[in-house]
């Protein structure tokens, strides 16, 4: 009968809406990290901010080549703030890594040798957490500075 059909369609619709809402809540109830980059001729500043409802546990900060499928660790000595980048971030917590211009030549050399290419196009800044990765393109002005350093070698 018509009433049975309407009841069945209503039940299927209610189940679909319930699944959609549960999936949306699951996606929103995760760790999220916002990555900001600020370049000057003196340094590159990278700020990591926890913006998710769950705390983010950061495992590493990397420069990755999508072409070569390789990456290099960025959070290491002697970069300023490297020791504070790794760890648990509560909601709204910000941590900063500063790369002084005096390290640009060594970073250019490492990118070239560890990633196996002088092609710095498309390099990504990747934040690895316990549950996900967050990627942004590496600052264009910083890439230009790296290219300049690589050309001078």
PDB file of C-alpha atoms in Angstrom:
ATOM      1  CA  UNK A   1       0.000   0.000   0.000  1.00  0.00           C
ATOM      2  CA  UNK A   2       0.953   3.630  -0.335  1.00  0.00           C
ATOM      3  CA  UNK A   3       1.414   4.059   3.430  1.00  0.00           C
ATOM      4  CA  UNK A   4       3.930   1.195   3.518  1.00  0.00           C
ATOM      5  CA  UNK A   5       5.906   2.749   0.666  1.00  0.00           C
ATOM      6  CA  UNK A   6       5.981   6.162   2.330  1.00  0.00           C
ATOM      7  CA  UNK A   7       7.003   4.588   5.633  1.00  0.00           C
ATOM      8  CA  UNK A   8       9.809   2.638   3.927  1.00  0.00           C
ATOM      9  CA  UNK A   9      11.125   5.706   2.102  1.00  0.00           C
ATOM     10  CA  UNK A  10      11.045   7.665   5.375  1.00  0.00           C
ATOM     11  CA  UNK A  11      12.980   4.934   7.189  1.00  0.00           C
ATOM     12  CA  UNK A  12      15.669   4.732   4.487  1.00  0.00           C
ATOM     13  CA  UNK A  13      15.946   8.538   4.417  1.00  0.00           C
ATOM     14  CA  UNK A  14      16.309   8.698   8.213  1.00  0.00           C
ATOM     15  CA  UNK A  15      19.059   6.060   8.124  1.00  0.00           C
ATOM     16  CA  UNK A  16      20.870   7.986   5.378  1.00  0.00           C
ATOM     17  CA  UNK A  17      20.708  11.246   7.324  1.00  0.00           C
ATOM     18  CA  UNK A  18      21.944   9.506  10.487  1.00  0.00           C
ATOM     19  CA  UNK A  19      24.944   8.039   8.611  1.00  0.00           C
ATOM     20  CA  UNK A  20      25.744  11.422   7.045  1.00  0.00           C
ATOM     21  CA  UNK A  21      25.637  13.221  10.414  1.00  0.00           C
ATOM     22  CA  UNK A  22      27.775  10.554  12.105  1.00  0.00           C
ATOM     23  CA  UNK A  23      30.408  10.787   9.354  1.00  0.00           C
ATOM     24  CA  UNK A  24      30.416  14.600   9.506  1.00  0.00           C
ATOM     25  CA  UNK A  25      30.882  14.517  13.293  1.00  0.00           C
ATOM     26  CA  UNK A  26      33.732  12.004  12.927  1.00  0.00           C
ATOM     27  CA  UNK A  27      35.528  14.281  10.411  1.00  0.00           C
ATOM     28  CA  UNK A  28      35.058  17.388  12.542  1.00  0.00           C
ATOM     29  CA  UNK A  29      36.143  15.631  15.746  1.00  0.00           C
ATOM     30  CA  UNK A  30      39.763  15.152  14.638  1.00  0.00           C
ATOM     31  CA  UNK A  31      43.097  16.871  15.013  1.00  0.00           C
ATOM     32  CA  UNK A  32      43.774  19.643  12.513  1.00  0.00           C
ATOM     33  CA  UNK A  33      46.874  21.753  12.010  1.00  0.00           C
ATOM     34  CA  UNK A  34      47.067  25.101  10.249  1.00  0.00           C
ATOM     35  CA  UNK A  35      50.433  25.945   8.665  1.00  0.00           C
ATOM     36  CA  UNK A  36      51.517  29.558   8.109  1.00  0.00           C
ATOM     37  CA  UNK A  37      54.756  30.687   6.455  1.00  0.00           C
ATOM     38  CA  UNK A  38      56.293  34.159   6.521  1.00  0.00           C
ATOM     39  CA  UNK A  39      59.378  34.922   4.445  1.00  0.00           C
ATOM     40  CA  UNK A  40      61.765  37.855   4.723  1.00  0.00           C
ATOM     41  CA  UNK A  41      65.288  38.172   3.363  1.00  0.00           C
ATOM     42  CA  UNK A  42      66.483  37.385   6.920  1.00  0.00           C
ATOM     43  CA  UNK A  43      64.461  34.229   7.639  1.00  0.00           C
ATOM     44  CA  UNK A  44      61.555  31.911   6.998  1.00  0.00           C
ATOM     45  CA  UNK A  45      59.117  31.634   9.886  1.00  0.00           C
ATOM     46  CA  UNK A  46      56.797  28.626  10.079  1.00  0.00           C
ATOM     47  CA  UNK A  47      53.905  28.696  12.541  1.00  0.00           C
ATOM     48  CA  UNK A  48      51.930  25.544  13.362  1.00  0.00           C
ATOM     49  CA  UNK A  49      48.535  26.018  15.037  1.00  0.00           C
ATOM     50  CA  UNK A  50      46.246  23.297  16.346  1.00  0.00           C
ATOM     51  CA  UNK A  51      42.730  24.098  15.097  1.00  0.00           C
ATOM     52  CA  UNK A  52      40.920  20.777  15.550  1.00  0.00           C
ATOM     53  CA  UNK A  53      38.664  19.662  18.345  1.00  0.00           C
ATOM     54  CA  UNK A  54      41.159  16.957  19.358  1.00  0.00           C
ATOM     55  CA  UNK A  55      44.778  17.692  20.330  1.00  0.00           C
ATOM     56  CA  UNK A  56      47.291  17.215  17.508  1.00  0.00           C
ATOM     57  CA  UNK A  57      50.388  15.099  18.147  1.00  0.00           C
ATOM     58  CA  UNK A  58      53.044  16.343  15.736  1.00  0.00           C
ATOM     59  CA  UNK A  59      55.677  13.784  14.761  1.00  0.00           C
ATOM     60  CA  UNK A  60      57.721  15.778  12.233  1.00  0.00           C
ATOM     61  CA  UNK A  61      58.035  18.663   9.814  1.00  0.00           C
ATOM     62  CA  UNK A  62      59.299  17.816   6.321  1.00  0.00           C
ATOM     63  CA  UNK A  63      60.073  19.246   2.910  1.00  0.00           C
ATOM     64  CA  UNK A  64      58.661  16.815   0.346  1.00  0.00           C
ATOM     65  CA  UNK A  65      59.094  16.497  -3.390  1.00  0.00           C
ATOM     66  CA  UNK A  66      55.899  15.215  -4.995  1.00  0.00           C
ATOM     67  CA  UNK A  67      57.901  14.408  -8.150  1.00  0.00           C
ATOM     68  CA  UNK A  68      60.647  12.319  -6.545  1.00  0.00           C
ATOM     69  CA  UNK A  69      58.382  10.888  -3.807  1.00  0.00           C
ATOM     70  CA  UNK A  70      61.077  11.711  -1.231  1.00  0.00           C
ATOM     71  CA  UNK A  71      61.206  13.993   1.778  1.00  0.00           C
ATOM     72  CA  UNK A  72      63.706  15.499   4.185  1.00  0.00           C
ATOM     73  CA  UNK A  73      63.288  16.250   7.871  1.00  0.00           C
ATOM     74  CA  UNK A  74      63.147  19.972   8.565  1.00  0.00           C
ATOM     75  CA  UNK A  75      62.764  20.134  12.346  1.00  0.00           C
ATOM     76  CA  UNK A  76      66.318  19.606  13.528  1.00  0.00           C
ATOM     77  CA  UNK A  77      69.204  21.458  15.091  1.00  0.00           C
ATOM     78  CA  UNK A  78      70.390  24.212  14.586  1.00  0.00           C
ATOM     79  CA  UNK A  79      67.054  25.671  13.434  1.00  0.00           C
ATOM     80  CA  UNK A  80      65.521  27.915  16.074  1.00  0.00           C
ATOM     81  CA  UNK A  81      62.538  26.262  17.758  1.00  0.00           C
ATOM     82  CA  UNK A  82      63.133  22.772  16.334  1.00  0.00           C
ATOM     83  CA  UNK A  83      63.004  21.205  19.812  1.00  0.00           C
ATOM     84  CA  UNK A  84      59.495  22.579  20.488  1.00  0.00           C
ATOM     85  CA  UNK A  85      57.848  21.569  17.201  1.00  0.00           C
ATOM     86  CA  UNK A  86      57.453  17.878  18.087  1.00  0.00           C
ATOM     87  CA  UNK A  87      54.773  17.027  20.629  1.00  0.00           C
ATOM     88  CA  UNK A  88      51.181  17.526  21.650  1.00  0.00           C
ATOM     89  CA  UNK A  89      49.307  20.684  20.648  1.00  0.00           C
ATOM     90  CA  UNK A  90      46.120  21.608  22.464  1.00  0.00           C
ATOM     91  CA  UNK A  91      43.411  23.592  20.667  1.00  0.00           C
ATOM     92  CA  UNK A  92      44.727  27.023  19.654  1.00  0.00           C
ATOM     93  CA  UNK A  93      48.310  26.279  20.652  1.00  0.00           C
ATOM     94  CA  UNK A  94      50.938  27.742  18.324  1.00  0.00           C
ATOM     95  CA  UNK A  95      54.578  26.760  17.921  1.00  0.00           C
ATOM     96  CA  UNK A  96      57.156  28.442  15.715  1.00  0.00           C
ATOM     97  CA  UNK A  97      60.184  27.300  13.724  1.00  0.00           C
ATOM     98  CA  UNK A  98      62.590  29.963  12.480  1.00  0.00           C
ATOM     99  CA  UNK A  99      65.038  29.275   9.660  1.00  0.00           C
ATOM    100  CA  UNK A 100      67.714  31.971   9.572  1.00  0.00           C
ATOM    101  CA  UNK A 101      68.995  33.080   6.150  1.00  0.00           C
ATOM    102  CA  UNK A 102      72.458  31.791   7.091  1.00  0.00           C
ATOM    103  CA  UNK A 103      71.006  28.249   6.815  1.00  0.00           C
ATOM    104  CA  UNK A 104      69.481  28.739   3.344  1.00  0.00           C
ATOM    105  CA  UNK A 105      72.625  27.443   1.540  1.00  0.00           C
ATOM    106  CA  UNK A 106      72.766  24.248   3.601  1.00  0.00           C
ATOM    107  CA  UNK A 107      69.024  23.651   3.177  1.00  0.00           C
ATOM    108  CA  UNK A 108      69.326  24.178  -0.600  1.00  0.00           C
ATOM    109  CA  UNK A 109      72.199  21.673  -0.666  1.00  0.00           C
ATOM    110  CA  UNK A 110      70.253  19.124   1.400  1.00  0.00           C
ATOM    111  CA  UNK A 111      67.084  19.512  -0.668  1.00  0.00           C
ATOM    112  CA  UNK A 112      69.093  19.008  -3.840  1.00  0.00           C
ATOM    113  CA  UNK A 113      70.948  15.931  -2.549  1.00  0.00           C
ATOM    114  CA  UNK A 114      68.324  14.253  -0.359  1.00  0.00           C
ATOM    115  CA  UNK A 115      65.469  14.753  -2.817  1.00  0.00           C
ATOM    116  CA  UNK A 116      67.710  14.053  -5.807  1.00  0.00           C
ATOM    117  CA  UNK A 117      66.849  17.049  -7.951  1.00  0.00           C
ATOM    118  CA  UNK A 118      67.659  20.679  -8.617  1.00  0.00           C
ATOM    119  CA  UNK A 119      64.014  21.104  -9.578  1.00  0.00           C
ATOM    120  CA  UNK A 120      62.515  22.866  -6.573  1.00  0.00           C
ATOM    121  CA  UNK A 121      59.129  23.305  -8.267  1.00  0.00           C
ATOM    122  CA  UNK A 122      56.147  22.068  -6.311  1.00  0.00           C
ATOM    123  CA  UNK A 123      57.992  21.360  -3.056  1.00  0.00           C
ATOM    124  CA  UNK A 124      55.614  20.868  -0.147  1.00  0.00           C
ATOM    125  CA  UNK A 125      55.861  21.659   3.538  1.00  0.00           C
ATOM    126  CA  UNK A 126      54.404  18.619   5.321  1.00  0.00           C
ATOM    127  CA  UNK A 127      53.396  18.308   8.966  1.00  0.00           C
ATOM    128  CA  UNK A 128      53.097  14.685  10.060  1.00  0.00           C
ATOM    129  CA  UNK A 129      50.815  13.959  13.001  1.00  0.00           C
ATOM    130  CA  UNK A 130      49.854  10.730  14.701  1.00  0.00           C
ATOM    131  CA  UNK A 131      46.694  10.432  12.597  1.00  0.00           C
ATOM    132  CA  UNK A 132      47.144  12.509   9.428  1.00  0.00           C
ATOM    133  CA  UNK A 133      49.392  14.671   7.276  1.00  0.00           C
ATOM    134  CA  UNK A 134      48.854  18.334   6.542  1.00  0.00           C
ATOM    135  CA  UNK A 135      50.482  19.767   3.408  1.00  0.00           C
ATOM    136  CA  UNK A 136      50.938  23.229   1.923  1.00  0.00           C
ATOM    137  CA  UNK A 137      53.140  24.458  -0.892  1.00  0.00           C
ATOM    138  CA  UNK A 138      56.463  25.771   0.329  1.00  0.00           C
ATOM    139  CA  UNK A 139      56.606  29.575   0.332  1.00  0.00           C
ATOM    140  CA  UNK A 140      57.398  30.814  -3.208  1.00  0.00           C
ATOM    141  CA  UNK A 141      59.883  33.450  -2.012  1.00  0.00           C
ATOM    142  CA  UNK A 142      61.707  30.838   0.073  1.00  0.00           C
ATOM    143  CA  UNK A 143      61.878  28.533  -2.964  1.00  0.00           C
ATOM    144  CA  UNK A 144      63.327  31.411  -4.983  1.00  0.00           C
ATOM    145  CA  UNK A 145      65.985  31.933  -2.292  1.00  0.00           C
ATOM    146  CA  UNK A 146      66.798  28.192  -2.342  1.00  0.00           C
ATOM    147  CA  UNK A 147      67.132  28.216  -6.152  1.00  0.00           C
ATOM    148  CA  UNK A 148      69.463  31.186  -5.918  1.00  0.00           C
ATOM    149  CA  UNK A 149      71.629  29.389  -3.331  1.00  0.00           C
ATOM    150  CA  UNK A 150      71.708  26.195  -5.413  1.00  0.00           C
ATOM    151  CA  UNK A 151      72.793  28.133  -8.495  1.00  0.00           C
ATOM    152  CA  UNK A 152      75.696  29.685  -6.557  1.00  0.00           C
ATOM    153  CA  UNK A 153      77.100  26.283  -5.513  1.00  0.00           C
TER     154      UNK A 153
END
